[in-house]
Coordinates of C-alpha atoms and ligand atoms in Angstrom, one line a residue:
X1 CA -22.9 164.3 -199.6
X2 CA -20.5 165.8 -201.9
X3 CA -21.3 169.1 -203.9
X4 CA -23.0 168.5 -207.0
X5 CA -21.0 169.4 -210.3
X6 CA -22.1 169.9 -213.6
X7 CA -20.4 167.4 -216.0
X8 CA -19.0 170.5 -218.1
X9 CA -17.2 171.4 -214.8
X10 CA -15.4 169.1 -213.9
X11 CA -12.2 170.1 -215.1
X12 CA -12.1 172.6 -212.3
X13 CA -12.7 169.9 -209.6
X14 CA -9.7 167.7 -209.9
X15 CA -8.8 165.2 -207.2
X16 CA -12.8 166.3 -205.5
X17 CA -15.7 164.6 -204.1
X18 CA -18.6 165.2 -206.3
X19 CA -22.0 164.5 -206.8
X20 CA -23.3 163.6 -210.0
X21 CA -27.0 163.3 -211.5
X22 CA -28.2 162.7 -214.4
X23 CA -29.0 159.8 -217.3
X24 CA -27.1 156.9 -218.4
X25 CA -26.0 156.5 -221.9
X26 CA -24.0 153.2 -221.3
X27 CA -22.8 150.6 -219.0
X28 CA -20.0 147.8 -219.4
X29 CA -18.5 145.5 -217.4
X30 CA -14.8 144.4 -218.3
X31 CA -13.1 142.0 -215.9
X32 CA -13.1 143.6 -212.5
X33 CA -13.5 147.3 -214.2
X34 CA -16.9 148.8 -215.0
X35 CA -17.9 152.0 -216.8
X36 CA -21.0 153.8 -216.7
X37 CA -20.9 156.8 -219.0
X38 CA -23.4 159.9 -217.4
X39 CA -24.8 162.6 -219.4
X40 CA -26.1 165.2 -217.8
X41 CA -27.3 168.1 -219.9
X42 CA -23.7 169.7 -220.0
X43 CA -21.6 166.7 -221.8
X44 CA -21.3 163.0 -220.7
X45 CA -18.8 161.9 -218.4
X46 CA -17.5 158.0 -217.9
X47 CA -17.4 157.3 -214.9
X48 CA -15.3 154.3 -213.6
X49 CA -16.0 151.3 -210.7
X50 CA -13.7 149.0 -209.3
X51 CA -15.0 145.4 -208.3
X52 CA -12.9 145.4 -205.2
X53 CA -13.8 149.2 -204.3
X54 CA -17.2 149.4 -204.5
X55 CA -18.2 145.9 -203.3
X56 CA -20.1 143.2 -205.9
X57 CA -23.7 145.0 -205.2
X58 CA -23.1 148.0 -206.7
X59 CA -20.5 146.8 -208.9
X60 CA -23.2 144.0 -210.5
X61 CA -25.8 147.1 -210.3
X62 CA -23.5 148.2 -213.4
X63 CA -24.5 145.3 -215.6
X64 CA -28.4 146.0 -214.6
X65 CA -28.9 149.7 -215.2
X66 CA -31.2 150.1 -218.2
X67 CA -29.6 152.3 -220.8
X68 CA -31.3 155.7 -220.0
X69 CA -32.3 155.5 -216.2
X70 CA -31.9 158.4 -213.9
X71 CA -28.9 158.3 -211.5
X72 CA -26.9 159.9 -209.0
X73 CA -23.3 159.1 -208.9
X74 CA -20.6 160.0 -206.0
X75 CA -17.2 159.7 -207.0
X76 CA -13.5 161.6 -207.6
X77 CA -12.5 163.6 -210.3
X78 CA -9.3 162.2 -211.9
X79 CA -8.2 164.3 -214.7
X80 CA -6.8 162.7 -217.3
X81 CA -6.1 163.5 -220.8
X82 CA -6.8 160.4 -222.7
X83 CA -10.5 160.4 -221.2
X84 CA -13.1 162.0 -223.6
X85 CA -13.5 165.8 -222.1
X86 CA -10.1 165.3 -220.2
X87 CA -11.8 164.0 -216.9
X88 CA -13.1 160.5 -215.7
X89 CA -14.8 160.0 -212.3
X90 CA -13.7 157.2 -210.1
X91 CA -17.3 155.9 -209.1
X92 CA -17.5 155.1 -205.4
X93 CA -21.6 155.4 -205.1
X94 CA -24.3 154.5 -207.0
X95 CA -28.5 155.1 -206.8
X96 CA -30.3 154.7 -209.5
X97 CA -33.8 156.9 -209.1
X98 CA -35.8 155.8 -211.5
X99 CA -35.1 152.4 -213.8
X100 CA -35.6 153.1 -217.5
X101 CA -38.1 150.7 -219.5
X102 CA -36.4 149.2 -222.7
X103 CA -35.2 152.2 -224.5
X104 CA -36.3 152.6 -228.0
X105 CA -33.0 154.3 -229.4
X106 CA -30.2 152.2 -229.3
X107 CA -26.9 152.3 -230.3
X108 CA -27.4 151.0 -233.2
X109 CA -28.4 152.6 -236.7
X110 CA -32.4 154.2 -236.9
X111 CA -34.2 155.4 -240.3
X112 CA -35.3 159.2 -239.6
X113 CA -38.9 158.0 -239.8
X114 CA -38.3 156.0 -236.8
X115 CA -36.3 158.9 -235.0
X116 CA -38.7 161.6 -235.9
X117 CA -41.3 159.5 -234.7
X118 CA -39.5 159.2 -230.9
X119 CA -38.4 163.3 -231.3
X120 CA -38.9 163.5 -227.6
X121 CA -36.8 160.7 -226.7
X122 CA -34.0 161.7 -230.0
X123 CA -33.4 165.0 -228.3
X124 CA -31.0 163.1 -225.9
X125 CA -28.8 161.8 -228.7
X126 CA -25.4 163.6 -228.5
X127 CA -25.6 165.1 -232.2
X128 CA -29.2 166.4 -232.1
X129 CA -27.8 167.5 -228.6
X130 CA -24.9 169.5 -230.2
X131 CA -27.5 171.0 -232.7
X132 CA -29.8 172.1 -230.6
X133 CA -27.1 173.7 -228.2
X134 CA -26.1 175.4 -231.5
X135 CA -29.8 176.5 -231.8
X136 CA -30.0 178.1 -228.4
X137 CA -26.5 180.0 -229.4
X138 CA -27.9 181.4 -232.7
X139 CA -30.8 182.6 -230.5
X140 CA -29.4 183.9 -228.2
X141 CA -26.7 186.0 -230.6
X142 CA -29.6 187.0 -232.9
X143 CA -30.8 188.8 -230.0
X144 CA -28.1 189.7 -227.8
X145 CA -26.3 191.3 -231.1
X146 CA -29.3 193.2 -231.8
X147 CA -30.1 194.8 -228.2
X148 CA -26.0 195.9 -228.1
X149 CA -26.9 197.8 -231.0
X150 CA -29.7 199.8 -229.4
X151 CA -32.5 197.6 -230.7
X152 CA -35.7 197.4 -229.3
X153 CA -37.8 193.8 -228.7
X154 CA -41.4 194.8 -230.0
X155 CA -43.5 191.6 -230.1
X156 CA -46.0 191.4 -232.6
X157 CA -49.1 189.2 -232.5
X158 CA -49.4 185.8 -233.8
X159 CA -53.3 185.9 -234.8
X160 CA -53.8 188.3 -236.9
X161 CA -56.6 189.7 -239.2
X162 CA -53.9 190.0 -242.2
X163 CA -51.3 188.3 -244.9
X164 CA -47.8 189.7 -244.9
X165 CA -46.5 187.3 -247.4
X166 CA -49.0 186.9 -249.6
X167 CA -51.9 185.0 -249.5
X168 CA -51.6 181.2 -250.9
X169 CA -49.8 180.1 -247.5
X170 CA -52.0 181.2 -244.8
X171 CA -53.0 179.0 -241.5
X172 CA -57.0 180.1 -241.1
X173 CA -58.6 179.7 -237.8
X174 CA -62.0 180.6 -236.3
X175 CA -62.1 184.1 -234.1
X176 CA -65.2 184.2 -232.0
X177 CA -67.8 186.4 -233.6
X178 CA -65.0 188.5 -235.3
X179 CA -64.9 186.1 -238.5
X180 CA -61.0 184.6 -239.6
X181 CA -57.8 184.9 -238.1
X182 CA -54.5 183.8 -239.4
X183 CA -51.5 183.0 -238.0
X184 CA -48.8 185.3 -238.4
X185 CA -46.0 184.6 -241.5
X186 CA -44.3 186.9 -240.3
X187 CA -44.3 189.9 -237.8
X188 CA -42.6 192.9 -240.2
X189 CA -46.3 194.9 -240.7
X190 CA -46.4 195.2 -237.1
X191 CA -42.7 195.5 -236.2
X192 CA -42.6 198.6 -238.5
X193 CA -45.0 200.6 -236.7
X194 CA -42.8 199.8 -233.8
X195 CA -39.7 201.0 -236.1
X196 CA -41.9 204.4 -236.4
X197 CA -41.9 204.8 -232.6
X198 CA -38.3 203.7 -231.6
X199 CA -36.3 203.5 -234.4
X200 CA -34.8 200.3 -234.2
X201 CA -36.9 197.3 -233.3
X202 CA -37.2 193.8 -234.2
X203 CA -39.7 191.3 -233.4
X204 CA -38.8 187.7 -232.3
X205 CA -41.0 184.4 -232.7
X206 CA -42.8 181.8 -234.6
X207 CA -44.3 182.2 -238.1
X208 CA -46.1 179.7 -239.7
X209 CA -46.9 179.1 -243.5
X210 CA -49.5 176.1 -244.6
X211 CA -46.6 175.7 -247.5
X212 CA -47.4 171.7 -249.0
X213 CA -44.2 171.8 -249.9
X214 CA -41.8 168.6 -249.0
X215 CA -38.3 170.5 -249.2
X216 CA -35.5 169.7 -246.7
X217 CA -35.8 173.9 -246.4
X218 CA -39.5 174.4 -245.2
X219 CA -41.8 174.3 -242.0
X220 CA -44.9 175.0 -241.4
X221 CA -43.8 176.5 -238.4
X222 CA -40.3 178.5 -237.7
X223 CA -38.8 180.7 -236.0
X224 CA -37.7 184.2 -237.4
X225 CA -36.3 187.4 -236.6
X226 CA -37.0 190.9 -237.9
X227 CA -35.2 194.0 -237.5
X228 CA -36.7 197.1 -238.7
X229 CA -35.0 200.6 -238.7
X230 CA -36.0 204.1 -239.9
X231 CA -34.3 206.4 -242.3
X232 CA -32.4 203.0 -243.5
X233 CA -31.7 202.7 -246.9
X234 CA -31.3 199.5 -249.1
X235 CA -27.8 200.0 -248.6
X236 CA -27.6 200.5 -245.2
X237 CA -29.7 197.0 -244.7
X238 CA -27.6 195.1 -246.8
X239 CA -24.6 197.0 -244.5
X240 CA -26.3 195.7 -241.2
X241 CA -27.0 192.4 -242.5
X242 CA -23.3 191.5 -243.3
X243 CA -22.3 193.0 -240.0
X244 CA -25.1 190.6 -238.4
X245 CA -24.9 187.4 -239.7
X246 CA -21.0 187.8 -238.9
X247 CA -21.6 188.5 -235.3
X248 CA -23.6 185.8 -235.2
X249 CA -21.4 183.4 -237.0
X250 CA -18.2 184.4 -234.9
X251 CA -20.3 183.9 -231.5
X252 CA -21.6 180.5 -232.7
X253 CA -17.6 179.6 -233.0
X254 CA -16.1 180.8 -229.7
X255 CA -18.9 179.7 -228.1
X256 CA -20.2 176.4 -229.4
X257 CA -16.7 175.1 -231.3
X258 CA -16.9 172.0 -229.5
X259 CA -20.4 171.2 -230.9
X260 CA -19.8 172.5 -234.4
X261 CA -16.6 170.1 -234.0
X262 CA -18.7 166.9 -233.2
X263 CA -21.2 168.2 -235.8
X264 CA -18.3 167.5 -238.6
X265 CA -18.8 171.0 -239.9
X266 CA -16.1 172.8 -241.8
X267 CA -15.0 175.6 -239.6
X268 CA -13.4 177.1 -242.0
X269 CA -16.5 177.9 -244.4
X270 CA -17.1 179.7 -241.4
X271 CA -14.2 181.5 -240.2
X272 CA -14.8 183.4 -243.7
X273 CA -18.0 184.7 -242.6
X274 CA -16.8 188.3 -242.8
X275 CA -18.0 191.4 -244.4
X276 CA -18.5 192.6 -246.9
X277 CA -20.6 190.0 -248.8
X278 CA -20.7 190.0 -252.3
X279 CA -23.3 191.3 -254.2
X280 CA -25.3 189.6 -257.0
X281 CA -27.8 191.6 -259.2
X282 CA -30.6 189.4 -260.2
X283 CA -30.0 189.8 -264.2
X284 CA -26.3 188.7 -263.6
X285 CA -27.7 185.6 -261.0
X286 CA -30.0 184.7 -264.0
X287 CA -27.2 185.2 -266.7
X288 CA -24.8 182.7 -264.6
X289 CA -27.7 180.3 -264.5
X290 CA -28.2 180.2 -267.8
X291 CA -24.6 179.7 -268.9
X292 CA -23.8 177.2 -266.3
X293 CA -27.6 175.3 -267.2
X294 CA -26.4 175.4 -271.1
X295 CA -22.4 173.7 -270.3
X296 CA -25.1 170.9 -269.2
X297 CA -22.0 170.4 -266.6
X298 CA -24.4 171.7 -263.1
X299 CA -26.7 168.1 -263.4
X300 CA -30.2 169.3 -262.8
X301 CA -30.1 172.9 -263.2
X302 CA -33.0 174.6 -265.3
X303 CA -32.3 177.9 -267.3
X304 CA -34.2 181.0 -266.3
X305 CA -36.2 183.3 -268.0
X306 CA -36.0 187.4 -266.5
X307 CA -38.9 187.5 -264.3
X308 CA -39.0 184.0 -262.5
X309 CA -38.3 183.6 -259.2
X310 CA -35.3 181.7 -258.1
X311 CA -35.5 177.9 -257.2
X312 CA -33.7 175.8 -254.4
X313 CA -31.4 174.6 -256.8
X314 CA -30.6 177.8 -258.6
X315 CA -30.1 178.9 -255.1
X316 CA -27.7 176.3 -254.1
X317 CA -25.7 176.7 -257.9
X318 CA -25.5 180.4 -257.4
X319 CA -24.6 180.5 -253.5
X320 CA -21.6 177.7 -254.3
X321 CA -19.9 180.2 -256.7
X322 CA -18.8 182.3 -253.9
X323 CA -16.5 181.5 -250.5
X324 CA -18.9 183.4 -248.0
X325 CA -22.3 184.4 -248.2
X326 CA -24.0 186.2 -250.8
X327 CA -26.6 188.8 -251.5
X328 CA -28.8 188.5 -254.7
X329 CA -30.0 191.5 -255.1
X330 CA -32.9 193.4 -256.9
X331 CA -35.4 190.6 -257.8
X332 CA -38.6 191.9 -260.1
X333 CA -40.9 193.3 -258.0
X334 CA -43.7 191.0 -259.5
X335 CA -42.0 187.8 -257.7
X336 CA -41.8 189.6 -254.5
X337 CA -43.9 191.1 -251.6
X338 CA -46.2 193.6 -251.9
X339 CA -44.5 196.4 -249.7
X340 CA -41.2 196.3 -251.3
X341 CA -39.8 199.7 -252.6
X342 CA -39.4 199.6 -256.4
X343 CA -35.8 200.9 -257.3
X344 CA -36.5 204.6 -258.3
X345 CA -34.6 204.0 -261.4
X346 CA -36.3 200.8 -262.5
X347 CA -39.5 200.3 -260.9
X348 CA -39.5 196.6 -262.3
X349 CA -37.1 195.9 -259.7
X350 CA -37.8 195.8 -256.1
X351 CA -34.9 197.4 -253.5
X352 CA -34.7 193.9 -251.7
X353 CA -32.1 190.8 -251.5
X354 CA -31.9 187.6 -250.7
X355 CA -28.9 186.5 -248.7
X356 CA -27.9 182.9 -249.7
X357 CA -25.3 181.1 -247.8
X358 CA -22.2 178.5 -249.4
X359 CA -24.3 175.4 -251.0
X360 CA -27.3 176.1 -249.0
X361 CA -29.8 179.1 -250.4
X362 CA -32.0 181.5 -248.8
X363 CA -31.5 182.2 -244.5
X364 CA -32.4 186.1 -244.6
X365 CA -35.0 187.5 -247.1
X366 CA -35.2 191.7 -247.1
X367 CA -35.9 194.9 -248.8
X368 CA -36.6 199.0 -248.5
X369 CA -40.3 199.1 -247.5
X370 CA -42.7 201.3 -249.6
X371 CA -42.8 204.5 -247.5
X372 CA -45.1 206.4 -249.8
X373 CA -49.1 206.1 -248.6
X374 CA -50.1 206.6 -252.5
X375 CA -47.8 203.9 -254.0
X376 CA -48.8 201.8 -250.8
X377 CA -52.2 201.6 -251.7
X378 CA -51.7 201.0 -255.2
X379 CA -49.8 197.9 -254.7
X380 CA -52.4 196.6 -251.8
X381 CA -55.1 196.8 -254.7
X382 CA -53.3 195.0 -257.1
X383 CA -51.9 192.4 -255.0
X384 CA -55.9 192.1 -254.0
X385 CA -55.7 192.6 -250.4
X386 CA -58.5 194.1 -248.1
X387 CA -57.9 197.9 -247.5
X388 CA -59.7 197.3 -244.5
X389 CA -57.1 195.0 -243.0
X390 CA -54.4 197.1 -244.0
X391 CA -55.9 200.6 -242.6
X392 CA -53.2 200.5 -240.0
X393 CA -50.6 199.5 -242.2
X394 CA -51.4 202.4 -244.4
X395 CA -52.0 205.0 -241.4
X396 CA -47.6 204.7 -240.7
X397 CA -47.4 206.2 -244.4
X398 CA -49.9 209.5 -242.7
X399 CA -48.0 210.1 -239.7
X400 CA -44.4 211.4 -240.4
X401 CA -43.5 208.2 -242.8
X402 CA -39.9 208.0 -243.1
X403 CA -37.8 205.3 -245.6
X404 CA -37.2 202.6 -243.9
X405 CA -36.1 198.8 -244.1
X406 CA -35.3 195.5 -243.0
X407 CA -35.4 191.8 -243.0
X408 CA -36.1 188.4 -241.9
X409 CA -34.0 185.8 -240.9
X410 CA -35.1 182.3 -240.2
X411 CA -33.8 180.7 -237.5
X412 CA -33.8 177.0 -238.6
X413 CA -32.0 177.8 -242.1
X414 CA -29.4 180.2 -239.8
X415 CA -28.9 177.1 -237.9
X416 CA -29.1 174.6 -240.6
X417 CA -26.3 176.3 -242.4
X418 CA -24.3 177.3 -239.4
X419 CA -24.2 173.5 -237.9
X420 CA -24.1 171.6 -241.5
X421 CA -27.6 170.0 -241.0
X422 CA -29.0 168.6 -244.3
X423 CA -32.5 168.7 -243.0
X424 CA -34.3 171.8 -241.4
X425 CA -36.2 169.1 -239.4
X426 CA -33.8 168.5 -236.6
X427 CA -32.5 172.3 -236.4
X428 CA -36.3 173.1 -234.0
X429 CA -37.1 170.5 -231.5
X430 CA -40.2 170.1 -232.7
X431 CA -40.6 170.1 -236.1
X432 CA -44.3 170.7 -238.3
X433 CA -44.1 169.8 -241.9
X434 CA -47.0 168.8 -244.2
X435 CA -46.8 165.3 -242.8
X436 CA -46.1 165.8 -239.2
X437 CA -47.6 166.8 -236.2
X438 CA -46.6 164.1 -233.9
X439 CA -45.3 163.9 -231.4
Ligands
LIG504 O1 -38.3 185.8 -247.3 P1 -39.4 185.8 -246.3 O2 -40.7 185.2 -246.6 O3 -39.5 187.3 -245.7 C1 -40.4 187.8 -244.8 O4 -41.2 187.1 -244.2 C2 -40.2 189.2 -244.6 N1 -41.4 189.7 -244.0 C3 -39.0 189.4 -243.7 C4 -38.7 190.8 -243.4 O5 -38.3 191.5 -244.3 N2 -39.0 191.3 -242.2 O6 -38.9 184.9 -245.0 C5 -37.7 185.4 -244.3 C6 -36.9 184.2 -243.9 C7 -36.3 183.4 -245.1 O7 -35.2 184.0 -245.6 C8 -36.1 182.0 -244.5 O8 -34.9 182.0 -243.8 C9 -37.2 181.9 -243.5 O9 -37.6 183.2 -243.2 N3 -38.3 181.1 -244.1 C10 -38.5 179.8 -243.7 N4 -37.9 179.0 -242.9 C11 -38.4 177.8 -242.7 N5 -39.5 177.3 -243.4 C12 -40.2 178.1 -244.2 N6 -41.3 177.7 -244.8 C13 -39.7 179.4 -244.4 N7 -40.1 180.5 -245.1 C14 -39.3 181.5 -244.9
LIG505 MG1 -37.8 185.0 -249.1

């Protein structure tokens, strides 16, 4: 038997014997040509059988194959330029291992409800395919980007006997004889205490909020990264973040052009991912809100009054007034987290931003973290939260506490943005939202 070869290799195989295996997507039969088109993980190839070649068995096999069976294919590499992917096989053998049952997903059009519902099966479909290959890039750069820096990986637990992100979203489950648990929101608490031990760290995984809310933007479960470093100021985050996002952005477009291509997306929007973003104080973001919301020309936009936190669609007014990502920065500490540092020069302001990408809103949420024990403690009381939980928290601020910061970036909206998906449902294979669990 022939070697086998990846479909996204066949370029280098011209005029060869190979061995394909994989699914297959379609089959046609026209005269004394048929096609069968493969996909294989890597791309999909067409692959092309002569009546008079391969003999009428195999050749009528082609108008028999369900849509989605498993096959093996022998055949030669032709390279040719008007074939999708610049190769078509010349199919000399055929074995089908395992004959699909009626496929539910067809060519033709689906409602989401029907596709969500057959997630496992919708996977295979070439554009979630291209998404979710953007997905495992993002990943993967978020990471790789981070470790070439001299970050550490510190992975922080998913039960835990705490709220990071306040309190109204939390996911409570049973621990043994040691009361609640919750699952994490996020894993910054714990990552800084790695942050006090090696300097840079982040923390990799899923969060989860019990958020009812029904926006294209939100999960209950997601995916986010957090980098924490010591003796960084707000500056110097909002410096690594640019710096970041970019990296992550150009890797996502030498590496997965192809699939932002199929995706539609405008590659230019990205090709200006470049630093330095601009930054947008709160009071100005508020001002612009207001002027736009009284023109009456931005349809739906509400004005704001100093204090109130920003809403999607102030998010998506304010992010589309600028060609590239954009940080808003110094929100009132009352709307934000707990262990944000107050600006020194106007403790109603917390040192944090929001970075808000081109017609989208929020992917990376940040700030200096309170590094003083006293001021700590103070806010834990009057955001209500146990001391008891938070002695460990409190213990980083005894032991040679340092300023510090860092952020959070959510995969999905990273992705969402990055690929042009309209929906942070099909940027995770599996989706959880308020009204789904299945499959
Ligand atoms: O702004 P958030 O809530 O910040 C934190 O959790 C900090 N502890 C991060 C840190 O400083 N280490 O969340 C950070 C990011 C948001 O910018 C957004 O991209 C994403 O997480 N995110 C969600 N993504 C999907 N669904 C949700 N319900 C999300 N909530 C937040
Ligand atoms: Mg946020």
């Amino acid at each position: 038997m022939p070697e086998i070869c990846p479909v996204d290799r066949l370029q280098e195989r011209a005029d060869r014997e190979v061995l394909l295996r994989g699914w297959v997507r379609t089959t046609r039969r026209k005269g004394k040509i048929g096609f069968l088109v493969l996909r294989d993980g890597t791309g999909d190839v067409q692959c092309v059988a002569v009546r008079s070649e391969v003999g009428d068995a195999l050749f009528d096999l082609l108008d028999r194959v369900p849509q989605e069976s498993s096959v093996e294919v022998e055949g030669t590499v032709r390279v040719d330029a008007r074939a999708p992917g610049g190769v078509e096989v010349g199919l000399r053998a055929l074995r089908v291992l395992h004959e699909a049952e009626p496929y539910p997903i067809t060519p033709k059009e689906h409602g989401p409800e029907f596709l969500m519902e057959h997630r496992h099966l919708w996977v295979r479909s070439s554009l979630q395919h291209a998404l979710l290959r953007v997905r495992a890039e993002v990943v993967a750069a978020a990471q790789e980007w981070l470790n070439g820096e001299g970050f550490i990986r510190y992975d922080t637990p998913i039960l835990t006997p705490c709220a990071c992100e306040g309190t109204s979203d939390l996911f409570e489950t049973k621990y043994f004889d040691l009361g609640s648990a919750f699952l994490t929101q996020s894993g910054q608490l714990y990552v800084e205490s790695g942050m006090m031990a090696f300097g840079k760290v982040y923390c990799f995984g899923p969060t989860f909020r019990s958020e009812k809310s029904k926006t294209r933007r939100h999960l209950t479960e997601f995916w986010m990264i957090e980098p924490e470093v010591a003796f960084a100021g707000f500056e110097d985050n909002l410096a690594l973040q640019e710096r970041y996002f970019s990296g992550i952005v150009r890797r996502v477009l030498e590496r997965r052009r192809a699939d932002l291509a199929a995706l539609g997306r405008d590659l230019a929007a990205l090709e200006r991912v470049t630093p330095p973003f601009p930054r947008l104080p709160y009071d100005d973001a508020v001002a612009m809100v207001n002027a736009a919301a009284a023109s009456g020309k931005e349809e739906g936009l509400t004005p704001l009054s100093w204090g109130e936190d920003l809403g999607a669609p102030h998010e998506v007014f304010l992010s589309r007034q600028f060609d590239r990502p954009v940080f808003v920065t110094r929100y009132p500490a009352k709307v934000k987290a707990f262990y944000m540092q107050p600006d020194p020069a106007r403790p109603e302001v917390a040192l944090c931003a929001d970075l808000l990408a081109p017609g989208y809103g929020e992917i990376i949420g940040g700030s200096e973290r309170i590094h003083d024990r006293a001021l700590l403690e103070r806010r834990l009381a009057e955001h209500g939260l146990p001391a008891e939980a938070f002695r460990w928290y409190v213990d980083l601020r005894r032991y040679g506490s340092v300023p510090h910061s860092g952020f959070g970036m959510g995969i999905e909206r990273a992705v969402a943005w990055i690929a042009g998906a309209t929906h942070l449902r099909e940027t995770i294979p599996f989706a959880r939202t308020l009204y789904k669990i299945y499959p």
